mmCIF file of C-alpha atoms and ligand atoms in Angstrom:
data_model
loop_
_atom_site.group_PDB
_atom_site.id
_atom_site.type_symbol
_atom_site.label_atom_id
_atom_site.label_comp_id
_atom_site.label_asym_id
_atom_site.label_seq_id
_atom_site.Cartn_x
_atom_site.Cartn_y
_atom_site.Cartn_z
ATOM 1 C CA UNK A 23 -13.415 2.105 12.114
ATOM 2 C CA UNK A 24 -14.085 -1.533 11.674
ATOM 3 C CA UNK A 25 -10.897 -3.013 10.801
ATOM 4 C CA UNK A 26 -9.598 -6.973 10.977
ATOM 5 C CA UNK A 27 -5.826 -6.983 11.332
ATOM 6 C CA UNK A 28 -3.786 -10.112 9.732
ATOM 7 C CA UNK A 29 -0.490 -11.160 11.147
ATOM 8 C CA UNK A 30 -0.346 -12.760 7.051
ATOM 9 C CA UNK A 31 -2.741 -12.824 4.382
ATOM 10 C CA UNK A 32 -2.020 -13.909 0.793
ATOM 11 C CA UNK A 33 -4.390 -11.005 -0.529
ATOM 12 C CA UNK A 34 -7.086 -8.426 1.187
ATOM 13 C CA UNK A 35 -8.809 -8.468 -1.503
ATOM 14 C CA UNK A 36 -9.515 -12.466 -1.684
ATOM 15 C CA UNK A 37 -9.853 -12.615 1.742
ATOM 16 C CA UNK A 38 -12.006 -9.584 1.776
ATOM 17 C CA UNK A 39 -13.594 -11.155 -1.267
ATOM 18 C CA UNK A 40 -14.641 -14.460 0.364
ATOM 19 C CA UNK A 41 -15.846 -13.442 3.829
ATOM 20 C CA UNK A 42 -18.497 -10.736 1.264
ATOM 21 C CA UNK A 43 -19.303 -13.790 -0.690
ATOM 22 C CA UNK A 44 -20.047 -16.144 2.241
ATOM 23 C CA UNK A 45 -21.269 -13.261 5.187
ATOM 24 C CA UNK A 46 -24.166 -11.285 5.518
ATOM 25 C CA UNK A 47 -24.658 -8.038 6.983
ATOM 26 C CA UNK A 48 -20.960 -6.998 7.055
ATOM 27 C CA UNK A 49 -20.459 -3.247 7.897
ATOM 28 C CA UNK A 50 -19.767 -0.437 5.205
ATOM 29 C CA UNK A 51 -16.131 -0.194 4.968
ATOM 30 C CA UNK A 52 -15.407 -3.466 6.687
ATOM 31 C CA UNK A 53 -11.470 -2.662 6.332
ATOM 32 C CA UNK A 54 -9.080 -5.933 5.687
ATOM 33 C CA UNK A 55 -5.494 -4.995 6.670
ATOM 34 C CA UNK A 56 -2.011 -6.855 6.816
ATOM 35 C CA UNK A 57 1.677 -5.479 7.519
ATOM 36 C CA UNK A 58 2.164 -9.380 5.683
ATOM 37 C CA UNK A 59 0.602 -9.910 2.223
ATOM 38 C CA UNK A 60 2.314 -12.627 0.266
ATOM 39 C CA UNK A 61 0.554 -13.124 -2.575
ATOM 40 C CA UNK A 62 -0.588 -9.933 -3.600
ATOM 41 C CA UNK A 63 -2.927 -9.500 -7.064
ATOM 42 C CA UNK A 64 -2.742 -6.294 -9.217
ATOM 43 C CA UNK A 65 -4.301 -5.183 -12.226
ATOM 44 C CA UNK A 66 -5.083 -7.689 -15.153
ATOM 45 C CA UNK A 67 -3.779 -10.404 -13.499
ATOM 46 C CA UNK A 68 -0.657 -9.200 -12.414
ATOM 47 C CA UNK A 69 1.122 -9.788 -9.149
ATOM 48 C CA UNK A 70 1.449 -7.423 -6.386
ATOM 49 C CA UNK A 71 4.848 -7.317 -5.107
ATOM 50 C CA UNK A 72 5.292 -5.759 -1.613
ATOM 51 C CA UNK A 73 8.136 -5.817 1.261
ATOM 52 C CA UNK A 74 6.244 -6.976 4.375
ATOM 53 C CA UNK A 75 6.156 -4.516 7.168
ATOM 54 C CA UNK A 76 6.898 -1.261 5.501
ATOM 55 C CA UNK A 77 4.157 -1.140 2.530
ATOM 56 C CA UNK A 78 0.120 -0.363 3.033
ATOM 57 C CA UNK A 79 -1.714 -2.934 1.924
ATOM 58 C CA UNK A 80 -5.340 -3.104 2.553
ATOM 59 C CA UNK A 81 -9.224 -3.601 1.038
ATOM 60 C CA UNK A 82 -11.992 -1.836 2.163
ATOM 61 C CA UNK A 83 -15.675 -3.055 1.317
ATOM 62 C CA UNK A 84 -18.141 -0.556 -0.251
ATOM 63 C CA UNK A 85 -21.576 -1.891 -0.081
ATOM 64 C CA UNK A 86 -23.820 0.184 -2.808
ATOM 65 C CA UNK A 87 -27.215 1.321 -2.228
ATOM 66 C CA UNK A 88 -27.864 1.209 -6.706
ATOM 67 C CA UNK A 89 -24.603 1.607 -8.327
ATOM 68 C CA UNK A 90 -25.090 1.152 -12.244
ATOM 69 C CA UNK A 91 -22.445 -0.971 -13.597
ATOM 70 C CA UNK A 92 -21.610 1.068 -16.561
ATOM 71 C CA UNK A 93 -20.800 3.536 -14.010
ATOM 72 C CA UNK A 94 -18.001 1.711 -12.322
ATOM 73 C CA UNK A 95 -15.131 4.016 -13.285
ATOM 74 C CA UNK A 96 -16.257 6.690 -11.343
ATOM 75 C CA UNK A 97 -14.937 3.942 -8.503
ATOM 76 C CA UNK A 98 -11.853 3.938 -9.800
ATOM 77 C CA UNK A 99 -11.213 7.852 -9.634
ATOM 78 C CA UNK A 100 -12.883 8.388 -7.130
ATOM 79 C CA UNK A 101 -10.302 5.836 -4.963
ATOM 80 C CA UNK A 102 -7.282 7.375 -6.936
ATOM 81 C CA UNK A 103 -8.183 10.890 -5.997
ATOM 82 C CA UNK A 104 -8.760 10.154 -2.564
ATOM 83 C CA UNK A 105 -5.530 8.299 -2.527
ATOM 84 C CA UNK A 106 -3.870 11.255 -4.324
ATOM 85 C CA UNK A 107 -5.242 13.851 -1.800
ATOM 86 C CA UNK A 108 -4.324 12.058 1.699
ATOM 87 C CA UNK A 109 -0.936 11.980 0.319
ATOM 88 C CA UNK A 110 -0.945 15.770 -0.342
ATOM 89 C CA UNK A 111 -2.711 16.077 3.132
ATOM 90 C CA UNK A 112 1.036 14.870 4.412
ATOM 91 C CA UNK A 113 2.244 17.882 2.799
ATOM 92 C CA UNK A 114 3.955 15.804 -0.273
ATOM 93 C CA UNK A 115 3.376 17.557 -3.432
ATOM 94 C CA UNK A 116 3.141 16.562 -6.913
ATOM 95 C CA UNK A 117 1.441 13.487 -6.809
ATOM 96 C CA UNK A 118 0.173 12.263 -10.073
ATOM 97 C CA UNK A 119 -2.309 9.925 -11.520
ATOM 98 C CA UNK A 120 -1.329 7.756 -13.955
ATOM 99 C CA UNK A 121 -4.089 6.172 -16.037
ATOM 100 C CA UNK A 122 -6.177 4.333 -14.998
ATOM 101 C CA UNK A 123 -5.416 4.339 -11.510
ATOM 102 C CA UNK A 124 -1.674 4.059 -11.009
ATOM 103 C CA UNK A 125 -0.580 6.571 -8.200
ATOM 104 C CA UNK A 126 2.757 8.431 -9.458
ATOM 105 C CA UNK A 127 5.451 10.265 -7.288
ATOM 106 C CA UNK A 128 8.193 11.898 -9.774
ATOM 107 C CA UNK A 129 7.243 9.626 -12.277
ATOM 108 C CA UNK A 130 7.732 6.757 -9.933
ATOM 109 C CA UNK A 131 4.869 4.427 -9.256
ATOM 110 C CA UNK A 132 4.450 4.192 -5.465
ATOM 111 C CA UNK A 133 0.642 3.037 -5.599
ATOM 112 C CA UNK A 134 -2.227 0.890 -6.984
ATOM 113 C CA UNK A 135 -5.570 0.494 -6.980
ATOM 114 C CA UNK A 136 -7.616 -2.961 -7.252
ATOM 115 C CA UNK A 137 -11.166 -2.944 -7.215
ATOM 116 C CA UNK A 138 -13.718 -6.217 -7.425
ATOM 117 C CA UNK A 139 -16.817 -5.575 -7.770
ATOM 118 C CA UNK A 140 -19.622 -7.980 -6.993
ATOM 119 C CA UNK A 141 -22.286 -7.831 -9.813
ATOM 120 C CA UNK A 142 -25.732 -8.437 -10.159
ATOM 121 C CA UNK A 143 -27.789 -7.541 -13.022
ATOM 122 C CA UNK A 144 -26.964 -4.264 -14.409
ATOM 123 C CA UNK A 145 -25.908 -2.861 -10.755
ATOM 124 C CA UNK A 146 -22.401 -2.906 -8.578
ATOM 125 C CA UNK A 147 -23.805 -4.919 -5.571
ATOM 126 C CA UNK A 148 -20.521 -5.005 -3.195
ATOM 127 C CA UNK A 149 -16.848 -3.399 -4.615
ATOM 128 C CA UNK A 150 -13.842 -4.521 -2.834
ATOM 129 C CA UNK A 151 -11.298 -1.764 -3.011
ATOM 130 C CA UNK A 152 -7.913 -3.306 -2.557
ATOM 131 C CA UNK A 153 -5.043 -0.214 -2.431
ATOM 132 C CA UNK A 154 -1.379 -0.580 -2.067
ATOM 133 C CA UNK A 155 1.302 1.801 -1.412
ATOM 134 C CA UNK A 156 4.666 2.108 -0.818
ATOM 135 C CA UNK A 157 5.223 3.970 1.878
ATOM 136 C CA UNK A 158 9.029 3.128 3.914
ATOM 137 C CA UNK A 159 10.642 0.497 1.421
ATOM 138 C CA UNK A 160 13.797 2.134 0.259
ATOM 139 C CA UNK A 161 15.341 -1.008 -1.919
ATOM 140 C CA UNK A 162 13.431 -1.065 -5.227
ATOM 141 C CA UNK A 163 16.494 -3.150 -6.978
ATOM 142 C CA UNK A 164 14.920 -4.431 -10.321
ATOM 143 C CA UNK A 165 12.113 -2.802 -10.726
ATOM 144 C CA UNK A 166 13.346 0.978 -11.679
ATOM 145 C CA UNK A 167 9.588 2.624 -12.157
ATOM 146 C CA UNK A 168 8.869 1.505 -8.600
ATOM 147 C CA UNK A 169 9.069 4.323 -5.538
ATOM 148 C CA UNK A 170 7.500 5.009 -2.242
ATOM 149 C CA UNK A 171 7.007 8.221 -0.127
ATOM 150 C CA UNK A 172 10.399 7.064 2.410
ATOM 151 C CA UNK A 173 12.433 6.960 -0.905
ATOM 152 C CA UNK A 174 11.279 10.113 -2.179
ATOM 153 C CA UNK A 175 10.967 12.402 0.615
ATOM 154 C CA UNK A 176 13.438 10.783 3.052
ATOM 155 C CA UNK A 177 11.218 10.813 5.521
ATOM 156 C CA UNK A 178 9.673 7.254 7.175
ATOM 157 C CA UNK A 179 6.246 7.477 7.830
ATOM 158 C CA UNK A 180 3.679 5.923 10.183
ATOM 159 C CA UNK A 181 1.932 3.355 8.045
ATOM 160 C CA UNK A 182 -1.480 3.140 10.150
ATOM 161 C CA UNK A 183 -2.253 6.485 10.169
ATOM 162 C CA UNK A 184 -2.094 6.366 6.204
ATOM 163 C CA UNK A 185 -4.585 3.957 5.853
ATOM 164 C CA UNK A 186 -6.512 5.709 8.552
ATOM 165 C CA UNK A 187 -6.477 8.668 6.582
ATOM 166 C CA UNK A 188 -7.703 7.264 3.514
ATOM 167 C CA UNK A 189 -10.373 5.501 4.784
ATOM 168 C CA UNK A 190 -11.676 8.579 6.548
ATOM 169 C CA UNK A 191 -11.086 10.274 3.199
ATOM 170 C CA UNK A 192 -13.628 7.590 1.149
ATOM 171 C CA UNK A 193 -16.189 7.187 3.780
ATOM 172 C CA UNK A 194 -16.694 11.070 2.728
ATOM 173 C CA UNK A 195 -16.244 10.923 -0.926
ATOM 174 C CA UNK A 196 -18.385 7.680 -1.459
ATOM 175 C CA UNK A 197 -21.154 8.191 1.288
ATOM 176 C CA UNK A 198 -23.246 9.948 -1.607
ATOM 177 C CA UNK A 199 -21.889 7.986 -4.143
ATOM 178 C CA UNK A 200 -25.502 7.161 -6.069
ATOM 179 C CA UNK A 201 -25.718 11.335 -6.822
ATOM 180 C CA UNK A 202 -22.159 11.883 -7.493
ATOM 181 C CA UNK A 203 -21.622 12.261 -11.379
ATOM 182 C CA UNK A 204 -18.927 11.830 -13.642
ATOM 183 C CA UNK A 205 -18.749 15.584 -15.014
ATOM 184 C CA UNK A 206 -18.170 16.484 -11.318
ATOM 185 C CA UNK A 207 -15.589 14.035 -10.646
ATOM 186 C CA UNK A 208 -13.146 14.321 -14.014
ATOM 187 C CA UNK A 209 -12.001 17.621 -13.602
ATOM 188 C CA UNK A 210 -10.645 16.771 -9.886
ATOM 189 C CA UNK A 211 -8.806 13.549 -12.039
ATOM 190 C CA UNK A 212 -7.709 15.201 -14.767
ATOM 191 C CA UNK A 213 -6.388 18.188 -12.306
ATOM 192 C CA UNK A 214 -3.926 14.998 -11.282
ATOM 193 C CA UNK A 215 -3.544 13.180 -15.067
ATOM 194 C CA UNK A 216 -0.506 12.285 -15.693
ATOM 195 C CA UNK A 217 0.970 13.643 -19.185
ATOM 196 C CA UNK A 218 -1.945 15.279 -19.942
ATOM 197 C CA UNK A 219 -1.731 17.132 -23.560
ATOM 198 C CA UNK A 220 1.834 15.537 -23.668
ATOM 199 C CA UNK A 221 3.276 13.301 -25.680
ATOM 200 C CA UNK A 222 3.175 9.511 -24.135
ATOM 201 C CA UNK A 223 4.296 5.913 -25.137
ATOM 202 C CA UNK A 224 1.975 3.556 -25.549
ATOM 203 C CA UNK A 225 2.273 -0.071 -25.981
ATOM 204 C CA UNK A 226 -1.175 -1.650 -27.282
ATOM 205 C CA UNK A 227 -2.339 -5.517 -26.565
ATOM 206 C CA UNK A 228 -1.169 -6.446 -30.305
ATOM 207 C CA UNK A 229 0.913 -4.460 -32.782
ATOM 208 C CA UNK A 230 3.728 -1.506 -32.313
ATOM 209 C CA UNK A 231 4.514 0.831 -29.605
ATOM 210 C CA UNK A 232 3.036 4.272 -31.209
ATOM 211 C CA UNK A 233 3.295 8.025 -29.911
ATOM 212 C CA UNK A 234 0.201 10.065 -28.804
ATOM 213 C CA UNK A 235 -0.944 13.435 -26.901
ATOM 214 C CA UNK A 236 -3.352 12.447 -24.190
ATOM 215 C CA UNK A 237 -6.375 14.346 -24.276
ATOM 216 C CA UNK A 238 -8.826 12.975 -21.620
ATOM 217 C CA UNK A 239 -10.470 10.249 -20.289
ATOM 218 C CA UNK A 240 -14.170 8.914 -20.888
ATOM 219 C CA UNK A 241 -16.909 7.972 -18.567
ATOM 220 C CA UNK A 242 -16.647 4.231 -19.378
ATOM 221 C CA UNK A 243 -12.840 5.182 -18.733
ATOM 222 C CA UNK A 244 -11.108 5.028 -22.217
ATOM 223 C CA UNK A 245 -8.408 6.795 -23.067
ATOM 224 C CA UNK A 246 -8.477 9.586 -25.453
ATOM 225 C CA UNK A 247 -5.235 9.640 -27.328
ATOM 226 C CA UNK A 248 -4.526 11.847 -30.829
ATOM 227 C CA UNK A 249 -2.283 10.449 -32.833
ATOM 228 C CA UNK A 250 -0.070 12.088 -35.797
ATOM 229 C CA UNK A 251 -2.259 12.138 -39.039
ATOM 230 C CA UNK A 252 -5.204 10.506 -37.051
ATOM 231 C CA UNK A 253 -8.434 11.594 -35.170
ATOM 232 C CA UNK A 254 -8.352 11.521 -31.209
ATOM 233 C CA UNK A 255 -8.750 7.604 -31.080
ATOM 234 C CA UNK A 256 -10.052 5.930 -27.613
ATOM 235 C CA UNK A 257 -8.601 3.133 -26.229
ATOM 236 C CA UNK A 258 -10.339 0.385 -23.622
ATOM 237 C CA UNK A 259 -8.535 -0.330 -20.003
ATOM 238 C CA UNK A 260 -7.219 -3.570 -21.376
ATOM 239 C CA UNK A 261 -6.487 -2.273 -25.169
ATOM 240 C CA UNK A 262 -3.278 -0.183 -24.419
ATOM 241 C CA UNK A 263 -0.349 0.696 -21.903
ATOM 242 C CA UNK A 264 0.643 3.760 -21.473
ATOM 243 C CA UNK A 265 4.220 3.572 -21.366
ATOM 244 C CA UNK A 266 5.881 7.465 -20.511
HETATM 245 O O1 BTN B 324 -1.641 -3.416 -10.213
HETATM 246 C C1 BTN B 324 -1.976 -2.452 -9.518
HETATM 247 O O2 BTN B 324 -1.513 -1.339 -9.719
HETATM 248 C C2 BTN B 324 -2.967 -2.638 -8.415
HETATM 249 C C3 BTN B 324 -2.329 -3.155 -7.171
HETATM 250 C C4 BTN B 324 -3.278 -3.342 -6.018
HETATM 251 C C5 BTN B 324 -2.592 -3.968 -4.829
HETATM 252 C C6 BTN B 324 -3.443 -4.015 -3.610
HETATM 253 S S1 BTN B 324 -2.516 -4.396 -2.163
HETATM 254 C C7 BTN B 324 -3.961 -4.622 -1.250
HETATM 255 C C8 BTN B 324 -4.952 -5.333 -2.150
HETATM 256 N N1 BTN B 324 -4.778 -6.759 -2.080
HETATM 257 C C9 BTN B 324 -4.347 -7.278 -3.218
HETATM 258 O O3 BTN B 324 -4.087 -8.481 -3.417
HETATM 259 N N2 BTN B 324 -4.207 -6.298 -4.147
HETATM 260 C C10 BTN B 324 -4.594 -5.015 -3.611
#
């Protein structure tokens, strides 16, 4: 495995990011990995917060033969799945996906997924895959939807062999990734949806929190939520939260 170890980064993915940007002929999951990350970036601008030393937090670089763009949520489950399967590989049951790609243990977050993607044209050129989860922090004190897999199985855990795991784990489910289609891939992701056909939270960009029964995701990855009195509505990855 091709992997650069940092004593400190403030991201993988930026780092990861910039040596794609300025460096040709980088290998295929070119791994960036730090026990340190002090500036960490989640989803929609968010900030990853991690305790140095006893979280995963790494990127791996995908380099795509032709990857359509409009395709690029298939990434996204694809990564959660594989995330959600080494975990049960370490014989921890249960584990949930939250949508989009938030990984869930008893209805605790203890992972996320960022992915960049470098674009040209219509195609996904390069995707950094930045994934970070808890794995021996016990002290979550302010932040009561956060978990890891020390806290919830009392057990501590050997943080390499994770990632090592999960990389193995997407070299196989993204070597073929131009043939792999959606229709094959939901099933496995909605086998790990969270509330699926149960009633959720949800607290859109503008306006009230509302009630709705999930009911599936689409290929462009909107959420399909029917509401009271209303047809099954679809939401965009930036349009709602789902709350519980
Ligand atoms: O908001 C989320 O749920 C996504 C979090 C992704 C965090 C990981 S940690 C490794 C990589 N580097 C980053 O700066 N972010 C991702």
């Amino acid at each position: 495995m091709n992997i650069i170890k940092l004593d400190t980064v403030d991201s993988t993915n930026n780092y990861l990011k910039k040596l794609a940007n300025s460096e040709e002929n980088l290998p295929n999951f070119l791994t960036v990995w730090t026990p340190n990350q002090t500036n960490g970036v989640g989803q929609y601008g968010a900030k990853w917060l991690t305790e140095s030393y006893k979280n995963l937090t790494f990127s791996v670089l995908f380099l795509h033969k032709k990857f359509q763009l409009e395709r690029y949520f298939l990434l996204n489950m694809l990564t959660a799945i594989v995330v959600a399967q080494t975990i049960e590989e370490m014989q921890i049951p249960s584990v949930k996906i939250k949508w989009p790609n938030d990984i869930l243990l008893e209805k605790h977050k203890i992972g996320g997924i960022l992915i960049e993607n470098v674009i040209r044209g219509t195609n996904i050129e390069k995707s950094v895959i930045g994934i970070g989860l808890n794995v021996n922090q016990t002290d979550f004190s302010g932040l009561p939807k956060a978990s890891s897999l020390q806290k919830i199985t009392q057990k501590e855990f050997d943080i390499e062999l994770i990632m090592k795991s999960i990389i193995r784990n997407l070299r196989k489910e993204f070597i073929n990734l131009e043939q792999v289609q959606f229709a094959e891939v939901y099933p496995v992701y909605e086998k790990y949806l969270f509330q699926l056909n149960k009633i959720s939270a949800f607290r859109p960009k503008e306006g009230k929190d509302f009630s709705g029964i999930i009911r599936g995701v689409l290929p462009s990855g909107e959420l399909l939520v029917e509401i009271e009195n209303e047809e099954i509505k679809q939401f965009a990855l930036k349009e709602i939260q789902l709350l519980y």
